[in-house]
Amino acid sequence: MSNQKRALVVDDSRSARLVLRRMLEKYGLLVDTIESAGQALDFLIHNRPDVIFMDHMMPGMDGFEAVKAIKNNPETATIPVMMYTSRGGDLYLGQARALGAVGVLPKTVAPAELFKSLLKIGLVTERRSEELELDEEDASERAEDLHKLAQPAPIHVAEAGLAPTGTPNSAELDQRLRRLLEEQSVELRKDVLLSLETVARQTSNRLNKELDEKLEQLTPPPPAPSPSILPVILLTGLLFVSLAWNVSLHNKDDS
């Protein structure tokens, strides 16, 4: 049985899933990607990843709701969940940890920051980081050497009478960049809408509470119940009966 660690990335952005997947694979992790929280819960019925990276704002169930569901299930409660979102700040970090998340990673996470998070939950070692740095350094040097060897002799455009044609596949690269920027823009808009919705809900609750308090102050107290005259009537009747009884006894004594 393989000891290779597995990670689950849950994000409705295809580009965000791809970026994080490639970064995790460099640290030797097997990575599964899913585009919604509901699909993630279904995935966890039969699978047990070693860590889950959860986006916050997604269609349907959001990231916080998914974390709560994962932690409330005894079968999945021990899986570390890391929020992977463009949201941040101490308040958000506190909310995430209160639900059971181990931390928050930004969408623009640096490799060093990702490594620290993986090291914290025991999915990588310091030795693995050193090996990865050496591999990347060697690969960079080899790529630089190949680039120098493949570099053609310089040609002066003005002397040759040629117009610059641009780099190869520049249109494709531009299209990819535009697509990534559009997806990131959608992510930011969703986060802004979520923040506005949260503020509106909190404001509505506060106003409703204040309105209830004002209504309680304006509502007059219920009137005190009017005293019943029945006891008075009964007492009067008893007095008459007692008086009549005494008069009757007095008449008998006189006779």
Short mmCIF file of C-alpha atoms in Angstrom, two decimals:
data_model
loop_
_atom_site.label_atom_id
_atom_site.label_comp_id
_atom_site.label_asym_id
_atom_site.label_seq_id
_atom_site.Cartn_x
_atom_site.Cartn_y
_atom_site.Cartn_z
CA MET A 1 0.00 0.00 0.00
CA SER A 2 1.44 3.40 -0.99
CA ASN A 3 2.40 5.86 1.73
CA GLN A 4 2.01 8.81 -0.62
CA LYS A 5 -0.17 11.53 0.89
CA ARG A 6 -3.35 12.70 -0.81
CA ALA A 7 -4.86 16.17 -0.96
CA LEU A 8 -8.35 17.28 -2.00
CA VAL A 9 -8.75 20.74 -3.59
CA VAL A 10 -12.32 22.12 -3.57
CA ASP A 11 -12.77 25.26 -5.69
CA ASP A 12 -15.24 26.33 -8.38
CA SER A 13 -12.43 28.16 -10.23
CA ARG A 14 -10.69 25.84 -12.69
CA SER A 15 -7.55 27.98 -12.78
CA ALA A 16 -7.31 28.08 -8.97
CA ARG A 17 -7.64 24.28 -8.80
CA LEU A 18 -4.95 23.83 -11.45
CA VAL A 19 -2.47 26.22 -9.82
CA LEU A 20 -2.76 24.67 -6.37
CA ARG A 21 -2.70 21.14 -7.77
CA ARG A 22 0.61 21.74 -9.55
CA MET A 23 2.13 23.27 -6.42
CA LEU A 24 1.05 20.34 -4.25
CA GLU A 25 2.29 17.78 -6.76
CA LYS A 26 5.76 19.33 -6.55
CA TYR A 27 5.78 18.27 -2.89
CA GLY A 28 4.94 14.68 -3.84
CA LEU A 29 1.23 14.73 -3.00
CA LEU A 30 -1.48 12.99 -5.00
CA VAL A 31 -4.17 15.58 -5.70
CA ASP A 32 -7.90 15.24 -6.39
CA THR A 33 -9.84 18.33 -7.48
CA ILE A 34 -13.56 19.03 -7.09
CA GLU A 35 -15.55 22.12 -8.08
CA SER A 36 -18.23 22.30 -5.34
CA ALA A 37 -18.71 21.68 -1.63
CA GLY A 38 -21.57 19.27 -2.24
CA GLN A 39 -19.41 17.11 -4.51
CA ALA A 40 -16.68 17.21 -1.86
CA LEU A 41 -19.02 15.76 0.78
CA ASP A 42 -20.03 13.00 -1.65
CA PHE A 43 -16.34 12.33 -2.39
CA LEU A 44 -15.59 11.97 1.33
CA ILE A 45 -18.13 9.17 1.72
CA HIS A 46 -15.70 6.69 0.17
CA ASN A 47 -12.37 8.60 0.24
CA ARG A 48 -10.14 9.88 3.03
CA PRO A 49 -7.63 12.51 1.88
CA ASP A 50 -4.88 13.62 4.25
CA VAL A 51 -5.75 17.30 3.83
CA ILE A 52 -8.53 19.37 2.25
CA PHE A 53 -8.05 22.81 0.69
CA MET A 54 -11.47 24.52 0.72
CA ASP A 55 -12.53 27.63 -1.20
CA HIS A 56 -14.94 29.95 0.61
CA MET A 57 -17.37 31.37 -1.93
CA MET A 58 -18.89 28.68 -4.16
CA PRO A 59 -22.33 28.11 -5.72
CA GLY A 60 -24.69 26.37 -3.33
CA MET A 61 -22.96 25.40 -0.10
CA ASP A 62 -20.09 27.74 0.80
CA GLY A 63 -16.76 26.75 2.31
CA PHE A 64 -17.69 27.45 5.94
CA GLU A 65 -20.82 25.30 5.66
CA ALA A 66 -18.75 22.50 4.16
CA VAL A 67 -16.15 22.71 6.95
CA LYS A 68 -18.91 22.55 9.54
CA ALA A 69 -20.41 19.46 7.88
CA ILE A 70 -16.99 17.77 7.67
CA LYS A 71 -16.20 18.43 11.33
CA ASN A 72 -19.66 17.32 12.50
CA ASN A 73 -19.16 13.92 10.84
CA PRO A 74 -17.11 11.59 13.09
CA GLU A 75 -15.78 9.79 9.99
CA THR A 76 -14.18 12.95 8.55
CA ALA A 77 -13.72 15.18 11.61
CA THR A 78 -10.00 14.44 11.91
CA ILE A 79 -9.11 15.48 8.33
CA PRO A 80 -7.24 18.83 8.37
CA VAL A 81 -9.10 21.50 6.40
CA MET A 82 -7.26 24.57 5.10
CA MET A 83 -9.32 27.47 3.73
CA TYR A 84 -8.01 28.46 0.27
CA THR A 85 -9.53 31.85 -0.48
CA SER A 86 -8.88 35.48 -1.38
CA ARG A 87 -10.53 36.50 1.90
CA GLY A 88 -8.27 37.24 4.84
CA GLY A 89 -7.77 39.15 8.06
CA ASP A 90 -7.74 38.19 11.73
CA LEU A 91 -11.55 38.13 11.94
CA TYR A 92 -11.88 35.68 9.06
CA LEU A 93 -9.05 33.52 10.43
CA GLY A 94 -10.81 33.39 13.79
CA GLN A 95 -14.10 32.38 12.17
CA ALA A 96 -12.39 29.65 10.16
CA ARG A 97 -10.59 28.21 13.18
CA ALA A 98 -13.77 28.34 15.26
CA LEU A 99 -15.39 26.01 12.72
CA GLY A 100 -12.42 23.63 12.80
CA ALA A 101 -10.18 24.79 9.94
CA VAL A 102 -6.45 24.63 10.67
CA GLY A 103 -5.67 27.87 8.83
CA VAL A 104 -6.20 30.12 5.81
CA LEU A 105 -4.11 30.23 2.60
CA PRO A 106 -4.50 33.07 0.06
CA LYS A 107 -5.17 32.32 -3.59
CA THR A 108 -1.80 33.92 -4.35
CA VAL A 109 0.01 31.63 -1.89
CA ALA A 110 3.79 31.45 -2.25
CA PRO A 111 5.50 28.03 -2.37
CA ALA A 112 7.30 28.75 0.92
CA GLU A 113 4.02 29.57 2.66
CA LEU A 114 2.38 26.44 1.29
CA PHE A 115 5.33 24.35 2.45
CA LYS A 116 5.05 25.74 6.00
CA SER A 117 1.36 24.79 6.08
CA LEU A 118 2.08 21.26 4.84
CA LEU A 119 4.95 20.91 7.32
CA LYS A 120 2.68 22.04 10.16
CA ILE A 121 0.20 19.21 9.53
CA GLY A 122 2.93 16.63 8.93
CA LEU A 123 2.56 16.07 5.18
CA VAL A 124 6.12 17.09 4.25
CA THR A 125 9.51 17.13 5.95
CA GLU A 126 12.37 19.61 6.05
CA ARG A 127 14.46 17.16 4.02
CA ARG A 128 11.82 17.08 1.30
CA SER A 129 11.97 20.88 1.08
CA GLU A 130 15.76 20.85 0.67
CA GLU A 131 15.55 18.21 -2.07
CA LEU A 132 12.89 20.21 -3.88
CA GLU A 133 14.96 23.38 -3.74
CA LEU A 134 17.99 21.54 -5.18
CA ASP A 135 15.86 20.01 -7.95
CA GLU A 136 14.41 23.40 -8.85
CA GLU A 137 17.88 24.99 -8.85
CA ASP A 138 19.29 22.27 -11.13
CA ALA A 139 16.29 22.50 -13.43
CA SER A 140 16.65 26.28 -13.60
CA GLU A 141 20.34 25.99 -14.50
CA ARG A 142 19.64 23.38 -17.19
CA ALA A 143 16.87 25.52 -18.65
CA GLU A 144 19.17 28.55 -18.73
CA ASP A 145 21.91 26.56 -20.50
CA LEU A 146 19.46 25.23 -23.08
CA HIS A 147 18.13 28.71 -23.64
CA LYS A 148 21.63 30.03 -24.32
CA LEU A 149 22.41 27.19 -26.74
CA ALA A 150 19.16 27.67 -28.62
CA GLN A 151 19.55 31.44 -28.82
CA PRO A 152 20.14 32.42 -32.50
CA ALA A 153 22.71 34.94 -33.56
CA PRO A 154 21.48 38.49 -33.08
CA ILE A 155 19.85 40.04 -36.11
CA HIS A 156 19.40 43.75 -36.45
CA VAL A 157 15.87 44.26 -37.62
CA ALA A 158 16.55 47.60 -39.22
CA GLU A 159 19.45 46.21 -41.28
CA ALA A 160 17.54 43.13 -42.40
CA GLY A 161 14.48 45.12 -43.30
CA LEU A 162 12.23 42.97 -41.14
CA ALA A 163 9.47 43.99 -38.75
CA PRO A 164 9.35 42.43 -35.28
CA THR A 165 6.95 39.51 -35.20
CA GLY A 166 6.66 39.07 -31.44
CA THR A 167 7.27 35.99 -29.34
CA PRO A 168 5.93 32.60 -30.42
CA ASN A 169 2.38 31.81 -29.25
CA SER A 170 1.93 35.32 -27.87
CA ALA A 171 -1.76 35.29 -28.81
CA GLU A 172 -2.30 32.05 -26.92
CA LEU A 173 -0.47 33.36 -23.86
CA ASP A 174 -2.48 36.56 -23.97
CA GLN A 175 -5.71 34.58 -24.16
CA ARG A 176 -4.72 32.44 -21.17
CA LEU A 177 -3.77 35.50 -19.16
CA ARG A 178 -7.08 37.17 -19.94
CA ARG A 179 -8.97 34.04 -18.89
CA LEU A 180 -7.08 33.84 -15.59
CA LEU A 181 -7.71 37.51 -14.89
CA GLU A 182 -11.41 37.10 -15.65
CA GLU A 183 -11.69 34.15 -13.28
CA GLN A 184 -9.87 36.04 -10.52
CA SER A 185 -12.19 39.00 -11.12
CA VAL A 186 -15.19 36.71 -10.68
CA GLU A 187 -13.69 35.41 -7.42
CA LEU A 188 -13.24 38.94 -6.10
CA ARG A 189 -16.79 39.93 -7.07
CA LYS A 190 -18.20 36.89 -5.29
CA ASP A 191 -16.23 37.70 -2.15
CA VAL A 192 -17.43 41.32 -2.22
CA LEU A 193 -21.04 40.19 -2.62
CA LEU A 194 -20.65 37.76 0.27
CA SER A 195 -19.24 40.52 2.48
CA LEU A 196 -22.11 42.86 1.57
CA GLU A 197 -24.63 40.11 2.26
CA THR A 198 -23.10 39.45 5.68
CA VAL A 199 -23.12 43.15 6.59
CA ALA A 200 -26.72 43.52 5.41
CA ARG A 201 -27.81 40.50 7.47
CA GLN A 202 -26.09 41.81 10.60
CA THR A 203 -27.57 45.28 10.12
CA SER A 204 -31.04 43.83 9.61
CA ASN A 205 -30.79 41.75 12.78
CA ARG A 206 -29.61 44.76 14.78
CA LEU A 207 -32.43 46.98 13.46
CA ASN A 208 -35.05 44.30 14.17
CA LYS A 209 -33.77 43.96 17.73
CA GLU A 210 -33.89 47.72 18.29
CA LEU A 211 -37.39 47.89 16.79
CA ASP A 212 -38.62 45.13 19.12
CA GLU A 213 -37.20 47.00 22.11
CA LYS A 214 -38.93 50.23 21.04
CA LEU A 215 -42.25 48.42 20.58
CA GLU A 216 -41.97 46.90 24.04
CA GLN A 217 -41.44 50.37 25.51
CA LEU A 218 -44.43 51.82 23.62
CA THR A 219 -46.84 48.97 24.38
CA PRO A 220 -48.97 49.87 27.49
CA PRO A 221 -49.03 47.32 30.29
CA PRO A 222 -52.17 45.18 30.48
CA PRO A 223 -54.90 46.63 32.80
CA ALA A 224 -55.14 45.19 36.29
CA PRO A 225 -58.12 42.88 36.71
CA SER A 226 -61.16 44.57 38.33
CA PRO A 227 -62.04 43.28 41.80
CA SER A 228 -64.86 40.75 41.88
CA ILE A 229 -68.06 41.68 43.82
CA LEU A 230 -68.98 38.05 44.42
CA PRO A 231 -67.18 37.84 47.80
CA VAL A 232 -69.00 41.01 48.94
CA ILE A 233 -72.39 39.54 48.03
CA LEU A 234 -71.60 36.27 49.82
CA LEU A 235 -70.42 38.11 52.94
CA THR A 236 -73.55 40.27 52.97
CA GLY A 237 -75.75 37.19 52.63
CA LEU A 238 -73.97 35.48 55.50
CA LEU A 239 -74.47 38.54 57.69
CA PHE A 240 -78.22 38.56 56.99
CA VAL A 241 -78.49 34.84 57.71
CA SER A 242 -76.58 35.25 60.95
CA LEU A 243 -78.73 38.19 61.99
CA ALA A 244 -81.93 36.30 61.21
CA TRP A 245 -80.69 33.31 63.20
CA ASN A 246 -79.92 35.48 66.22
CA VAL A 247 -83.35 37.16 66.06
CA SER A 248 -85.02 33.76 65.88
CA LEU A 249 -83.15 32.51 68.94
CA HIS A 250 -83.98 35.69 70.86
CA ASN A 251 -87.72 35.28 70.13
CA LYS A 252 -87.66 31.69 71.37
CA ASP A 253 -86.05 32.76 74.66
CA ASP A 254 -88.73 35.43 75.23
CA SER A 255 -91.54 32.97 74.67
#
